[in-house]
Amino acid sequence: MRITFVIPDLLWPRQAVADTLGNQPLPALESLLGLSRRSAALPSPIHHWQAAFALDLANPANPWAAAPLRRLGLGHADDGRTWLCADPVHLQLSQQHAAVADPVELHLDAEEARQLHAALAPVLAELGDLSLDGPHTWHLAPHVPPPAFPESLPLGESAVALLPAGEAARPWRRRLNEAQMILHDHPVNQARAAAGKPVINSLALWGAGVAPKAGRRPWTALWSDDPMLWGLSRRANIATRNLPARFETARGAICIHYDGLVVPTRLHDAIAWREALLRLESQWLAPALAHKAVDSIELLAWGEDGGVRLMLDAWQRRKFWRRPMSLPQFITP
C-alpha cells in the first residue's frame, strides 16, 4: 500500500504554530517531518492537482474549473457547458468588511434550499440556468461567457472578492444585488433569524469553466470529502469514497485528502486548527506510520508561503541517524 497524504493549510507561520501547539507531542507527524526525504517546493494546491492529473485545460486563461468538476462529482454527466458554482452564503458583517462565512455552518436543509432556489432562479434567468444540486451546492450555466470570478471560494475573505469587475460584469452585479434584496425579505431568512440561525444573504459565484480532461491516473483510489475532487477522479477513472473516520488498509496507491485544517485556517480559529491537527495525528498519521502494509508515505502540505513534498519509504527509515522534528522546527522562520 502506497499512501499520499494531501494536507492543505498544515504549514502556518512558525511562531503561530509554536503558540498554538505549545508542548503538545505529535510523534507520527514529527517522525514524518524528520525522517522523510524533502524534495522541491510544491506549486499551489490547484496547480498540484492540474499536474497530478495532467489536465487538458480547455481555457488556459481561466484553467481551474471547479464548478463542472464538482457537478461531475455529484453524479451529473459532462454536458460540455460552462458552469459556475453559485453557492448560498452568509456574509458576516464586521467593522472592516463583510467576510464570507463557511457555507457548511449554515446547515441549510433541503426545503429551505428549495424555497430560496425557487425565488432566485427567475432573477438570475437573464444570466443563466440556476441548478440546485444540494442544499449547499448550487451551480449556474451562463448563457454568455461570464466575467472573471474567483477560482475558489474566498472563505474568510472580504466579499468584494466575489464581485466581478468591468463593463461586462455590470448585468451580473445588478442581478446579484437583486438576489440579495430578495434574500433580505425572504420568509426562509426571517424564520432562520427568529431561530437565531445565520441568514443566507448572498450567492457566491466562483470556479467557472468547462470540465477538463485528465491525461494521467496518478492513484488507484482517492479518499476525500470534496465533491470537486470526486469529479476530478471520475475524469481519470479513479475509485473515490468519502474520507473514513480513521485510517484503513487498502490495496494500491491511495490518495488521502485531509482538509480538516482548511476552514479553521481561513477563519483564523487556532483552537479548531489544533483539534483538527490532533485528529490527523491520532486517526491517520500514527496508524499509517505503524502499519506493516504501508510501503511508503508521501506527504504534500501547504501554507501561505508555499508547499512541501516529503517521502518516507523503506530506504529513508534505515537512516537511523535522522531524528524526528517538531512542526515549528520544520517551518522556516
Coordinates of C-alpha atoms in Angstrom, one line a residue:
M1 CA 0.0 0.0 0.0
R2 CA 1.4 3.4 -1.0
I3 CA -0.2 6.5 0.6
T4 CA -0.2 10.1 -0.5
F5 CA -1.5 12.4 2.2
V6 CA -2.6 15.8 0.8
I7 CA -2.9 18.3 3.6
P8 CA -3.6 21.9 2.8
D9 CA -3.0 24.5 5.5
L10 CA -0.7 22.4 7.6
L11 CA 2.1 25.0 7.4
W12 CA 1.2 28.0 9.5
P13 CA 3.8 30.7 10.3
R14 CA 6.4 29.2 12.7
Q15 CA 5.5 31.4 15.7
A16 CA 1.8 30.9 15.3
V17 CA 2.3 27.1 15.2
A18 CA 4.5 27.2 18.3
D19 CA 2.0 29.4 20.2
T20 CA -0.9 27.1 19.1
L21 CA 0.7 23.7 19.9
G22 CA 2.8 24.6 23.0
N23 CA 4.4 21.4 24.2
Q24 CA 1.8 19.1 22.5
P25 CA 3.7 16.0 21.2
L26 CA 2.8 14.8 17.7
P27 CA 5.1 11.8 17.4
A28 CA 3.9 10.5 14.0
L29 CA 4.0 13.9 12.3
E30 CA 7.3 14.6 13.8
S31 CA 8.7 11.3 12.5
L32 CA 7.5 12.1 9.0
L33 CA 9.0 15.6 9.1
G34 CA 12.3 14.5 10.5
L35 CA 12.9 11.1 8.7
S36 CA 11.5 11.8 5.2
R37 CA 13.3 13.0 2.1
R38 CA 12.3 16.5 1.2
S39 CA 12.1 17.4 -2.5
A40 CA 11.5 20.6 -4.4
A41 CA 8.8 23.1 -3.3
L42 CA 5.3 22.3 -4.4
P43 CA 3.2 24.6 -6.6
S44 CA -0.2 25.7 -5.2
P45 CA -2.8 23.0 -4.4
I46 CA -4.7 23.9 -7.6
H47 CA -1.5 23.6 -9.8
H48 CA -0.7 20.4 -8.0
W49 CA -4.0 18.8 -9.0
Q50 CA -3.5 20.1 -12.5
A51 CA -0.1 18.5 -12.7
A52 CA -1.0 15.2 -10.9
F53 CA -3.9 14.5 -13.4
A54 CA -2.2 16.1 -16.4
L55 CA -5.3 18.1 -17.1
D56 CA -6.1 19.1 -20.6
L57 CA -7.2 22.7 -20.0
A58 CA -9.8 24.0 -22.3
N59 CA -9.2 27.6 -21.3
P60 CA -5.6 28.3 -20.1
A61 CA -6.6 31.8 -19.2
N62 CA -9.2 30.5 -16.7
P63 CA -8.0 27.0 -16.0
W64 CA -9.4 25.8 -12.7
A65 CA -12.9 24.8 -13.5
A66 CA -14.1 23.7 -10.0
A67 CA -17.8 24.0 -10.9
P68 CA -18.1 21.4 -13.7
L69 CA -15.8 19.1 -11.7
R70 CA -18.0 19.4 -8.7
R71 CA -21.1 18.6 -10.7
L72 CA -19.4 15.5 -12.1
G73 CA -18.6 14.5 -8.5
L74 CA -22.2 14.9 -7.6
G75 CA -23.2 12.5 -10.3
H76 CA -24.0 14.7 -13.3
A77 CA -22.8 13.8 -16.7
D78 CA -20.4 16.2 -18.5
D79 CA -22.6 18.3 -20.9
G80 CA -19.6 20.3 -22.2
R81 CA -21.1 23.6 -20.9
T82 CA -19.5 26.3 -18.8
W83 CA -20.6 26.1 -15.2
L84 CA -20.1 28.3 -12.2
C85 CA -20.5 27.4 -8.5
A86 CA -23.4 29.6 -7.2
D87 CA -23.5 28.7 -3.5
P88 CA -25.8 30.3 -0.9
V89 CA -23.6 32.0 1.7
H90 CA -23.7 34.2 4.7
L91 CA -21.7 37.4 4.6
Q92 CA -20.5 38.1 8.1
L93 CA -20.5 41.9 8.8
S94 CA -17.7 43.4 10.7
Q95 CA -16.3 46.9 11.2
Q96 CA -13.9 46.4 8.4
H97 CA -15.9 44.5 5.8
A98 CA -18.3 41.7 5.0
A99 CA -16.5 38.4 5.1
V100 CA -17.6 35.0 3.5
A101 CA -18.5 32.6 6.3
D102 CA -18.2 28.8 6.0
P103 CA -21.3 27.7 4.0
V104 CA -21.4 24.3 5.8
E105 CA -22.1 26.2 9.1
L106 CA -25.4 27.4 7.6
H107 CA -26.8 23.9 7.9
L108 CA -29.3 24.7 5.2
D109 CA -31.9 22.0 4.8
A110 CA -33.4 20.7 1.6
E111 CA -36.7 22.6 2.0
E112 CA -35.0 25.9 2.8
A113 CA -32.8 25.5 -0.2
R114 CA -35.7 24.6 -2.5
Q115 CA -37.6 27.7 -1.5
L116 CA -34.7 30.0 -1.9
H117 CA -33.8 28.5 -5.3
A118 CA -37.4 29.0 -6.5
A119 CA -37.2 32.7 -5.5
L120 CA -33.8 33.3 -7.1
A121 CA -33.8 31.3 -10.3
P122 CA -36.1 33.7 -12.1
V123 CA -34.0 36.7 -11.1
L124 CA -30.9 35.1 -12.5
A125 CA -32.5 33.7 -15.6
E126 CA -31.1 36.5 -17.7
L127 CA -27.6 35.3 -16.8
G128 CA -28.1 31.5 -16.9
D129 CA -29.8 28.4 -15.6
L130 CA -29.6 28.0 -11.8
S131 CA -29.3 24.4 -10.8
L132 CA -30.0 23.2 -7.2
D133 CA -27.7 20.1 -6.7
G134 CA -27.7 20.0 -3.0
P135 CA -28.6 22.4 -0.1
H136 CA -25.1 24.0 -0.2
T137 CA -24.1 23.2 -3.8
W138 CA -25.8 25.3 -6.4
H139 CA -24.5 25.8 -10.0
L140 CA -25.2 28.2 -12.8
A141 CA -24.8 27.5 -16.5
P142 CA -24.4 31.0 -18.1
H143 CA -25.9 32.0 -21.4
V144 CA -22.9 34.0 -22.3
P145 CA -19.2 33.8 -21.2
P146 CA -19.1 35.1 -17.6
P147 CA -16.7 37.7 -16.3
A148 CA -13.8 36.8 -14.1
F149 CA -14.8 35.2 -10.8
P150 CA -12.5 33.6 -8.1
E151 CA -11.0 30.2 -8.8
S152 CA -12.0 29.0 -5.3
L153 CA -14.5 30.2 -2.7
P154 CA -12.8 33.1 -0.8
L155 CA -13.6 31.8 2.6
G156 CA -13.0 34.2 5.4
E157 CA -12.0 37.0 2.9
S158 CA -13.8 40.2 2.0
A159 CA -17.0 39.7 -0.1
V160 CA -15.5 42.2 -2.5
A161 CA -13.5 39.3 -3.9
L162 CA -16.8 37.8 -5.2
L163 CA -17.8 40.9 -7.2
P164 CA -16.8 40.8 -10.9
A165 CA -15.3 44.0 -12.4
G166 CA -15.5 45.8 -15.7
E167 CA -18.3 46.7 -18.1
A168 CA -19.2 43.1 -19.0
A169 CA -19.8 42.5 -15.3
R170 CA -22.5 45.2 -15.0
P171 CA -25.5 42.9 -15.5
W172 CA -24.0 40.3 -13.2
R173 CA -23.6 42.9 -10.4
R174 CA -27.1 44.1 -10.9
R175 CA -28.7 40.7 -10.8
L176 CA -26.7 39.7 -7.7
N177 CA -27.9 42.9 -6.0
E178 CA -31.5 42.0 -6.8
A179 CA -30.9 38.5 -5.5
Q180 CA -29.6 39.9 -2.2
M181 CA -32.7 42.1 -1.9
I182 CA -34.9 39.1 -2.3
L183 CA -33.0 37.2 0.2
H184 CA -33.2 40.0 2.7
D185 CA -37.0 39.7 3.0
H186 CA -37.4 36.0 2.2
P187 CA -39.6 34.0 4.7
V188 CA -36.8 31.4 5.0
N189 CA -34.4 34.0 6.3
Q190 CA -37.0 35.6 8.6
A191 CA -37.6 32.1 10.1
R192 CA -33.8 31.5 10.4
A193 CA -33.2 34.9 12.1
A194 CA -36.0 34.3 14.5
A195 CA -34.4 30.9 15.4
G196 CA -31.0 32.5 15.9
K197 CA -29.5 30.9 12.8
P198 CA -27.3 32.7 10.3
V199 CA -29.2 34.1 7.3
I200 CA -28.4 33.5 3.6
N201 CA -27.7 37.0 2.3
S202 CA -25.9 36.4 -1.0
L203 CA -24.8 33.9 -3.6
A204 CA -21.1 33.2 -4.1
L205 CA -20.1 32.7 -7.8
W206 CA -16.7 31.0 -8.3
G207 CA -14.9 28.2 -10.1
A208 CA -16.2 29.0 -13.7
G209 CA -15.2 26.8 -16.7
V210 CA -15.7 23.6 -18.6
A211 CA -14.7 20.2 -17.3
P212 CA -11.0 19.4 -18.3
K213 CA -9.9 16.0 -19.4
A214 CA -7.4 14.0 -17.4
G215 CA -4.3 12.6 -19.0
R216 CA -3.0 10.7 -16.0
R217 CA -4.3 8.3 -13.4
P218 CA -2.0 9.1 -10.5
W219 CA -3.6 6.9 -7.9
T220 CA -5.7 3.7 -7.6
A221 CA -8.2 5.4 -5.3
L222 CA -8.9 8.8 -3.7
W223 CA -10.5 9.4 -0.3
S224 CA -11.9 12.8 0.1
D225 CA -15.0 14.7 1.2
D226 CA -14.6 17.3 -1.6
P227 CA -17.1 16.7 -4.5
M228 CA -14.8 18.6 -6.8
L229 CA -12.0 16.0 -6.3
W230 CA -14.6 13.3 -6.8
G231 CA -15.3 14.8 -10.2
L232 CA -11.6 15.1 -11.0
S233 CA -11.2 11.4 -10.1
R234 CA -14.1 10.4 -12.3
R235 CA -12.2 12.0 -15.3
A236 CA -9.3 9.6 -14.6
N237 CA -11.4 6.5 -13.7
I238 CA -10.2 6.6 -10.1
A239 CA -12.3 5.0 -7.4
T240 CA -13.5 7.5 -4.8
R241 CA -15.0 7.4 -1.4
N242 CA -15.7 9.8 1.5
L243 CA -12.9 10.1 3.9
P244 CA -13.4 7.4 6.5
A245 CA -13.3 8.2 10.2
R246 CA -9.8 6.9 10.5
F247 CA -7.0 5.1 8.6
E248 CA -7.9 1.9 6.9
T249 CA -5.8 -0.5 4.9
A250 CA -6.3 -0.9 1.1
R251 CA -4.5 -2.1 -2.0
G252 CA -2.6 0.0 -4.4
A253 CA -1.8 3.7 -4.4
I254 CA -4.2 5.7 -2.2
C255 CA -4.5 9.5 -2.1
I256 CA -5.9 10.7 1.2
H257 CA -7.1 14.3 1.1
Y258 CA -7.4 15.7 4.6
D259 CA -9.0 19.1 4.5
G260 CA -9.8 19.4 8.2
L261 CA -7.3 22.3 8.6
V262 CA -8.7 24.5 5.8
V263 CA -11.8 26.1 7.4
P264 CA -10.0 26.8 10.8
T265 CA -7.2 28.4 8.8
R266 CA -9.5 30.6 6.7
L267 CA -11.5 31.7 9.8
H268 CA -8.3 32.2 11.9
D269 CA -9.6 29.7 14.5
A270 CA -6.4 28.4 16.2
I271 CA -8.3 26.1 18.7
A272 CA -10.2 24.4 15.9
W273 CA -7.0 24.1 13.8
R274 CA -5.2 22.4 16.8
E275 CA -8.1 20.0 17.3
A276 CA -8.1 19.1 13.6
L277 CA -4.3 18.5 13.7
L278 CA -4.7 16.2 16.7
R279 CA -7.2 14.2 14.8
L280 CA -4.9 14.0 11.8
E281 CA -2.1 12.7 14.1
S282 CA -4.2 10.1 16.0
Q283 CA -6.6 8.9 13.4
W284 CA -4.4 9.0 10.3
L285 CA -0.7 9.6 10.6
A286 CA 0.1 7.4 13.6
P287 CA -1.8 4.3 12.4
A288 CA -0.5 4.7 8.8
L289 CA 3.1 5.0 10.0
A290 CA 2.8 1.9 12.2
H291 CA 1.0 -0.4 9.8
K292 CA 3.1 -3.1 8.1
A293 CA 1.0 -3.0 5.0
V294 CA 2.2 0.6 4.2
D295 CA 5.2 0.5 1.9
S296 CA 5.7 4.3 1.6
I297 CA 4.1 7.6 2.7
E298 CA 4.2 10.7 0.6
L299 CA 3.1 13.9 2.4
L300 CA 2.1 17.0 0.5
A301 CA 1.4 20.0 2.6
W302 CA 0.8 23.7 2.1
G303 CA 0.8 27.0 3.9
E304 CA 0.8 30.7 3.0
D305 CA 4.3 30.6 1.7
G306 CA 4.0 27.5 -0.5
G307 CA 4.1 23.8 -0.2
V308 CA 6.5 20.9 0.5
R309 CA 6.7 17.3 -0.6
L310 CA 8.1 14.6 1.7
M311 CA 8.7 11.0 1.0
L312 CA 9.2 8.2 3.7
D313 CA 10.0 4.8 2.3
A314 CA 12.0 1.8 3.5
W315 CA 15.3 3.4 2.5
Q316 CA 14.6 6.6 4.5
R317 CA 13.6 4.5 7.5
R318 CA 17.0 2.9 7.5
K319 CA 18.7 6.3 8.1
F320 CA 18.9 5.8 11.9
W321 CA 20.9 8.9 12.4
R322 CA 18.0 11.1 11.5
R323 CA 15.7 12.3 14.2
P324 CA 12.1 13.4 14.5
M325 CA 11.5 17.1 14.0
S326 CA 8.7 19.2 15.5
L327 CA 6.4 21.2 13.2
P328 CA 7.8 24.6 14.4
Q329 CA 11.3 23.4 13.8
F330 CA 10.4 22.2 10.3
I331 CA 8.8 25.5 9.3
T332 CA 11.3 28.1 8.0
P333 CA 11.0 31.3 10.1

